[in-house]
Tab-separated table of N, CA and C in Angstrom:
chain	number	residue	atom	x	y	z
A	1	MET	N	0.823	-1.192	0.000
A	1	MET	CA	0.000	0.000	0.000
A	1	MET	C	0.866	1.255	0.000
A	2	PHE	N	1.966	1.209	0.748
A	2	PHE	CA	2.837	2.374	0.829
A	2	PHE	C	3.466	2.680	-0.531
A	3	ARG	N	3.831	1.622	-1.302
A	3	ARG	CA	4.428	1.813	-2.618
A	3	ARG	C	3.466	2.505	-3.569
A	4	VAL	N	2.220	2.130	-3.567
A	4	VAL	CA	1.217	2.733	-4.447
A	4	VAL	C	1.025	4.201	-4.085
A	5	THR	N	0.967	4.505	-2.825
A	5	THR	CA	0.808	5.888	-2.389
A	5	THR	C	2.037	6.711	-2.770
A	6	ALA	N	3.208	6.148	-2.576
A	6	ALA	CA	4.444	6.857	-2.906
A	6	ALA	C	4.544	7.098	-4.408
A	7	MET	N	4.167	6.119	-5.215
A	7	MET	CA	4.220	6.274	-6.673
A	7	MET	C	3.186	7.303	-7.151
A	8	THR	N	2.008	7.276	-6.579
A	8	THR	CA	0.974	8.246	-6.941
A	8	THR	C	1.426	9.659	-6.585
A	9	LEU	N	1.994	9.812	-5.401
A	9	LEU	CA	2.498	11.109	-4.972
A	9	LEU	C	3.628	11.592	-5.884
A	10	THR	N	4.520	10.698	-6.306
A	10	THR	CA	5.624	11.046	-7.205
A	10	THR	C	5.090	11.498	-8.561
A	11	VAL	N	4.118	10.793	-9.084
A	11	VAL	CA	3.533	11.154	-10.380
A	11	VAL	C	2.850	12.512	-10.288
A	12	LEU	N	2.118	12.765	-9.224
A	12	LEU	CA	1.441	14.049	-9.058
A	12	LEU	C	2.444	15.192	-8.923
A	13	LEU	N	3.517	14.975	-8.178
A	13	LEU	CA	4.547	16.006	-8.024
A	13	LEU	C	5.276	16.274	-9.345
A	14	ALA	N	5.448	15.248	-10.159
A	14	ALA	CA	6.107	15.413	-11.457
A	14	ALA	C	5.203	16.153	-12.433
A	15	ALA	N	3.894	15.953	-12.326
A	15	ALA	CA	2.945	16.586	-13.244
A	15	ALA	C	2.683	18.047	-12.884
A	16	LEU	N	2.924	18.445	-11.649
A	16	LEU	CA	2.659	19.818	-11.215
A	16	LEU	C	3.457	20.849	-12.005
A	17	PRO	N	4.774	20.728	-12.195
A	17	PRO	CA	5.510	21.716	-12.992
A	17	PRO	C	5.039	21.756	-14.449
A	18	LEU	N	4.619	20.608	-14.986
A	18	LEU	CA	4.128	20.564	-16.354
A	18	LEU	C	2.854	21.389	-16.505
A	19	SER	N	1.939	21.276	-15.558
A	19	SER	CA	0.698	22.045	-15.647
A	19	SER	C	0.968	23.539	-15.487
A	20	GLN	N	1.936	23.894	-14.631
A	20	GLN	CA	2.287	25.306	-14.483
A	20	GLN	C	2.931	25.844	-15.759
A	21	ALA	N	3.752	25.036	-16.397
A	21	ALA	CA	4.393	25.470	-17.642
A	21	ALA	C	3.359	25.656	-18.745
A	22	LEU	N	2.389	24.774	-18.812
A	22	LEU	CA	1.329	24.910	-19.814
A	22	LEU	C	0.502	26.164	-19.573
A	23	ALA	N	0.202	26.460	-18.319
A	23	ALA	CA	-0.568	27.669	-17.996
A	23	ALA	C	0.230	28.920	-18.344
A	24	GLN	N	1.520	28.914	-18.076
A	24	GLN	CA	2.364	30.065	-18.395
A	24	GLN	C	2.452	30.258	-19.913
A	25	ASP	N	2.592	29.170	-20.658
A	25	ASP	CA	2.641	29.258	-22.116
A	25	ASP	C	1.335	29.819	-22.671
A	26	ARG	N	0.223	29.395	-22.121
A	26	ARG	CA	-1.088	29.893	-22.563
A	26	ARG	C	-1.197	31.391	-22.297
A	27	ASP	N	-0.713	31.851	-21.145
A	27	ASP	CA	-0.744	33.281	-20.827
A	27	ASP	C	0.125	34.081	-21.796
A	28	GLN	N	1.289	33.558	-22.146
A	28	GLN	CA	2.174	34.255	-23.081
A	28	GLN	C	1.545	34.354	-24.459
A	29	ARG	N	0.876	33.286	-24.908
A	29	ARG	CA	0.219	33.335	-26.211
A	29	ARG	C	-0.906	34.349	-26.221
A	30	GLU	N	-1.647	34.459	-25.131
A	30	GLU	CA	-2.725	35.453	-25.056
A	30	GLU	C	-2.163	36.865	-25.067
A	31	ASP	N	-1.024	37.083	-24.396
A	31	ASP	CA	-0.383	38.403	-24.414
A	31	ASP	C	0.043	38.782	-25.820
A	32	ARG	N	0.635	37.836	-26.545
A	32	ARG	CA	1.060	38.115	-27.921
A	32	ARG	C	-0.140	38.421	-28.804
A	33	ARG	N	-1.234	37.727	-28.590
A	33	ARG	CA	-2.433	37.944	-29.394
A	33	ARG	C	-3.004	39.338	-29.141
A	34	GLU	N	-2.937	39.817	-27.903
A	34	GLU	CA	-3.431	41.153	-27.576
A	34	GLU	C	-2.564	42.236	-28.188
A	35	ARG	N	-1.257	42.002	-28.296
A	35	ARG	CA	-0.352	43.014	-28.850
A	35	ARG	C	-0.382	43.056	-30.366
A	36	ARG	N	-0.895	42.010	-31.012
A	36	ARG	CA	-0.907	41.948	-32.468
A	36	ARG	C	-1.844	43.031	-33.010
A	37	PRO	N	-1.378	43.856	-33.977
A	37	PRO	CA	-2.237	44.921	-34.503
A	37	PRO	C	-3.405	44.336	-35.292
A	38	GLN	N	-4.536	44.943	-35.148
A	38	GLN	CA	-5.729	44.527	-35.869
A	38	GLN	C	-5.740	45.177	-37.240
A	39	PHE	N	-6.278	44.480	-38.244
A	39	PHE	CA	-6.307	45.018	-39.594
A	39	PHE	C	-7.184	46.258	-39.682
A	40	GLU	N	-8.255	46.316	-38.905
A	40	GLU	CA	-9.144	47.462	-38.945
A	40	GLU	C	-8.492	48.708	-38.342
A	41	GLN	N	-7.528	48.524	-37.467
A	41	GLN	CA	-6.915	49.643	-36.780
A	41	GLN	C	-5.588	50.055	-37.410
A	42	ARG	N	-5.279	49.531	-38.594
A	42	ARG	CA	-3.995	49.834	-39.222
A	42	ARG	C	-3.915	51.314	-39.569
A	43	ASP	N	-2.791	51.922	-39.249
A	43	ASP	CA	-2.580	53.346	-39.468
A	43	ASP	C	-2.124	53.558	-40.904
A	44	GLU	N	-2.899	54.289	-41.703
A	44	GLU	CA	-2.604	54.501	-43.111
A	44	GLU	C	-1.862	55.808	-43.368
A	45	ARG	N	-1.507	56.541	-42.317
A	45	ARG	CA	-0.789	57.789	-42.522
A	45	ARG	C	0.626	57.498	-43.016
A	46	PRO	N	1.221	58.433	-43.722
A	46	PRO	CA	2.573	58.202	-44.228
A	46	PRO	C	3.588	58.046	-43.102
A	47	ARG	N	4.549	57.181	-43.338
A	47	ARG	CA	5.629	56.999	-42.382
A	47	ARG	C	6.822	57.863	-42.776
A	48	VAL	N	6.846	58.296	-44.030
A	48	VAL	CA	7.925	59.139	-44.518
A	48	VAL	C	7.452	60.581	-44.412
A	49	GLY	N	8.296	61.440	-43.898
A	49	GLY	CA	7.929	62.842	-43.765
A	49	GLY	C	7.890	63.529	-45.129
A	50	MET	N	7.197	64.658	-45.164
A	50	MET	CA	7.061	65.413	-46.403
A	50	MET	C	8.438	65.861	-46.911
A	51	GLY	N	9.305	66.305	-46.010
A	51	GLY	CA	10.631	66.757	-46.410
A	51	GLY	C	11.473	65.650	-47.023
A	52	GLU	N	11.397	64.466	-46.429
A	52	GLU	CA	12.160	63.340	-46.962
A	52	GLU	C	11.629	62.923	-48.325
A	53	ALA	N	10.308	62.966	-48.504
A	53	ALA	CA	9.717	62.619	-49.800
A	53	ALA	C	10.161	63.604	-50.876
A	54	VAL	N	10.200	64.894	-50.539
A	54	VAL	CA	10.651	65.905	-51.498
A	54	VAL	C	12.119	65.672	-51.849
A	55	GLN	N	12.916	65.336	-50.852
A	55	GLN	CA	14.339	65.091	-51.086
A	55	GLN	C	14.536	63.897	-52.011
A	56	ARG	N	13.790	62.836	-51.790
A	56	ARG	CA	13.912	61.650	-52.637
A	56	ARG	C	13.416	61.916	-54.054
A	57	ALA	N	12.338	62.698	-54.178
A	57	ALA	CA	11.810	63.007	-55.512
A	57	ALA	C	12.766	63.905	-56.288
A	58	SER	N	13.451	64.800	-55.616
A	58	SER	CA	14.335	65.749	-56.307
A	58	SER	C	15.714	65.178	-56.589
A	59	SER	N	16.039	64.057	-55.993
A	59	SER	CA	17.363	63.468	-56.153
A	59	SER	C	17.628	63.127	-57.620
A	60	GLY	N	18.670	63.752	-58.186
A	60	GLY	CA	19.054	63.461	-59.565
A	60	GLY	C	18.239	64.201	-60.608
A	61	ARG	N	17.375	65.091	-60.219
A	61	ARG	CA	16.546	65.837	-61.161
A	61	ARG	C	16.969	67.302	-61.155
A	62	SER	N	17.040	67.871	-62.335
A	62	SER	CA	17.279	69.311	-62.400
A	62	SER	C	15.928	70.008	-62.455
A	63	GLY	N	15.873	71.201	-61.959
A	63	GLY	CA	14.617	71.942	-61.922
A	63	GLY	C	14.374	72.472	-60.533
A	64	ARG	N	13.081	72.755	-60.250
A	64	ARG	CA	12.787	73.307	-58.926
A	64	ARG	C	11.495	72.723	-58.363
A	65	PHE	N	11.451	72.724	-57.066
A	65	PHE	CA	10.320	72.225	-56.295
A	65	PHE	C	9.200	73.271	-56.285
A	66	LEU	N	7.962	72.827	-56.564
A	66	LEU	CA	6.821	73.744	-56.554
A	66	LEU	C	5.888	73.518	-55.377
A	67	GLY	N	5.768	72.298	-54.912
A	67	GLY	CA	4.866	72.011	-53.796
A	67	GLY	C	4.715	70.513	-53.593
A	68	ALA	N	4.062	70.141	-52.487
A	68	ALA	CA	3.845	68.724	-52.187
A	68	ALA	C	2.526	68.570	-51.446
A	69	SER	N	1.891	67.414	-51.630
A	69	SER	CA	0.638	67.130	-50.932
A	69	SER	C	0.526	65.631	-50.705
A	70	GLU	N	-0.283	65.274	-49.720
A	70	GLU	CA	-0.525	63.865	-49.400
A	70	GLU	C	-1.837	63.445	-50.041
A	71	ARG	N	-1.812	62.305	-50.730
A	71	ARG	CA	-3.016	61.780	-51.371
A	71	ARG	C	-3.104	60.273	-51.146
A	72	GLY	N	-3.903	59.884	-50.200
A	72	GLY	CA	-4.179	58.462	-49.969
A	72	GLY	C	-2.959	57.593	-49.739
A	73	GLY	N	-2.114	57.930	-48.804
A	73	GLY	CA	-0.949	57.116	-48.503
A	73	GLY	C	0.219	57.369	-49.431
A	74	MET	N	0.062	58.309	-50.337
A	74	MET	CA	1.109	58.661	-51.266
A	74	MET	C	1.407	60.155	-51.124
A	75	ILE	N	2.636	60.553	-51.342
A	75	ILE	CA	2.993	61.963	-51.321
A	75	ILE	C	3.313	62.370	-52.750
A	76	VAL	N	2.619	63.387	-53.232
A	76	VAL	CA	2.803	63.866	-54.596
A	76	VAL	C	3.612	65.153	-54.541
A	77	VAL	N	4.755	65.135	-55.225
A	77	VAL	CA	5.650	66.285	-55.264
A	77	VAL	C	5.515	66.934	-56.637
A	78	ARG	N	5.150	68.196	-56.655
A	78	ARG	CA	5.036	68.934	-57.916
A	78	ARG	C	6.408	69.522	-58.233
A	79	TRP	N	6.898	69.248	-59.468
A	79	TRP	CA	8.250	69.606	-59.852
A	79	TRP	C	8.237	70.312	-61.208
A	80	GLU	N	9.028	71.378	-61.348
A	80	GLU	CA	9.146	72.082	-62.622
A	80	GLU	C	10.536	71.815	-63.194
A	81	TYR	N	10.556	71.208	-64.385
A	81	TYR	CA	11.814	70.933	-65.073
A	81	TYR	C	12.265	72.174	-65.834
A	82	PRO	N	13.561	72.264	-66.154
A	82	PRO	CA	14.020	73.375	-66.989
A	82	PRO	C	13.264	73.344	-68.326
A	83	GLY	N	12.832	74.463	-68.784
A	83	GLY	CA	12.038	74.527	-70.004
A	83	GLY	C	10.561	74.718	-69.694
A	84	GLY	N	10.176	74.616	-68.414
A	84	GLY	CA	8.813	74.914	-68.012
A	84	GLY	C	7.875	73.729	-67.845
A	85	ARG	N	8.311	72.506	-68.199
A	85	ARG	CA	7.420	71.346	-68.038
A	85	ARG	C	7.215	71.060	-66.555
A	86	ILE	N	5.952	70.857	-66.160
A	86	ILE	CA	5.601	70.577	-64.760
A	86	ILE	C	5.162	69.116	-64.651
A	87	ALA	N	5.670	68.434	-63.631
A	87	ALA	CA	5.346	67.022	-63.422
A	87	ALA	C	4.985	66.789	-61.964
A	88	ASP	N	4.146	65.783	-61.748
A	88	ASP	CA	3.823	65.312	-60.403
A	88	ASP	C	4.586	64.007	-60.178
A	89	ILE	N	5.438	64.001	-59.173
A	89	ILE	CA	6.248	62.822	-58.850
A	89	ILE	C	5.614	62.145	-57.644
A	90	MET	N	5.231	60.864	-57.781
A	90	MET	CA	4.577	60.119	-56.717
A	90	MET	C	5.614	59.371	-55.884
A	91	VAL	N	5.531	59.555	-54.563
A	91	VAL	CA	6.424	58.887	-53.608
A	91	VAL	C	5.562	58.077	-52.655
A	92	ASP	N	5.909	56.803	-52.473
A	92	ASP	CA	5.167	55.947	-51.541
A	92	ASP	C	5.343	56.503	-50.125
A	93	GLY	N	4.239	56.771	-49.442
A	93	GLY	CA	4.281	57.383	-48.123
A	93	GLY	C	4.797	56.473	-47.032
A	94	ARG	N	4.768	55.157	-47.244
A	94	ARG	CA	5.258	54.228	-46.234
A	94	ARG	C	6.738	53.912	-46.414
A	95	THR	N	7.160	53.707	-47.659
A	95	THR	CA	8.547	53.282	-47.899
A	95	THR	C	9.447	54.422	-48.333
A	96	GLY	N	8.888	55.478	-48.902
A	96	GLY	CA	9.692	56.579	-49.403
A	96	GLY	C	10.225	56.336	-50.806
A	97	ARG	N	9.777	55.271	-51.449
A	97	ARG	CA	10.246	54.924	-52.790
A	97	ARG	C	9.513	55.760	-53.819
A	98	VAL	N	10.245	56.297	-54.823
A	98	VAL	CA	9.620	57.043	-55.902
A	98	VAL	C	8.918	56.047	-56.813
A	99	ILE	N	7.598	56.215	-56.981
A	99	ILE	CA	6.797	55.285	-57.753
A	99	ILE	C	6.800	55.653	-59.227
A	100	GLY	N	6.679	56.924	-59.518
A	100	GLY	CA	6.661	57.361	-60.918
A	100	GLY	C	6.272	58.828	-60.986
A	101	GLU	N	6.043	59.278	-62.210
A	101	GLU	CA	5.640	60.681	-62.387
A	101	GLU	C	4.695	60.796	-63.579
A	102	ARG	N	3.916	61.883	-63.577
A	102	ARG	CA	3.049	62.184	-64.717
A	102	ARG	C	3.175	63.641	-65.034
């Protein structure tokens, strides 16, 4: 009888740290889930500042800067080339990459 009681007690004591570890792991997973950004709450504002976008758009171009505006996650830089041609240069507001011009 003593052996059965001792073995049962040993098994229960061995299982106790396992149950605590499982509970701790579950708590950590719930914490990570709470910190994960929700798709509905995603911030669509530009991450690149207006000045940096103008600098990237003007890099390697001759002419002069006329103005800049934000349009739906994109920054549009208005640029005048020598000779008077005016172009809108599109810069991705999140990455700062020049997308193109019209």
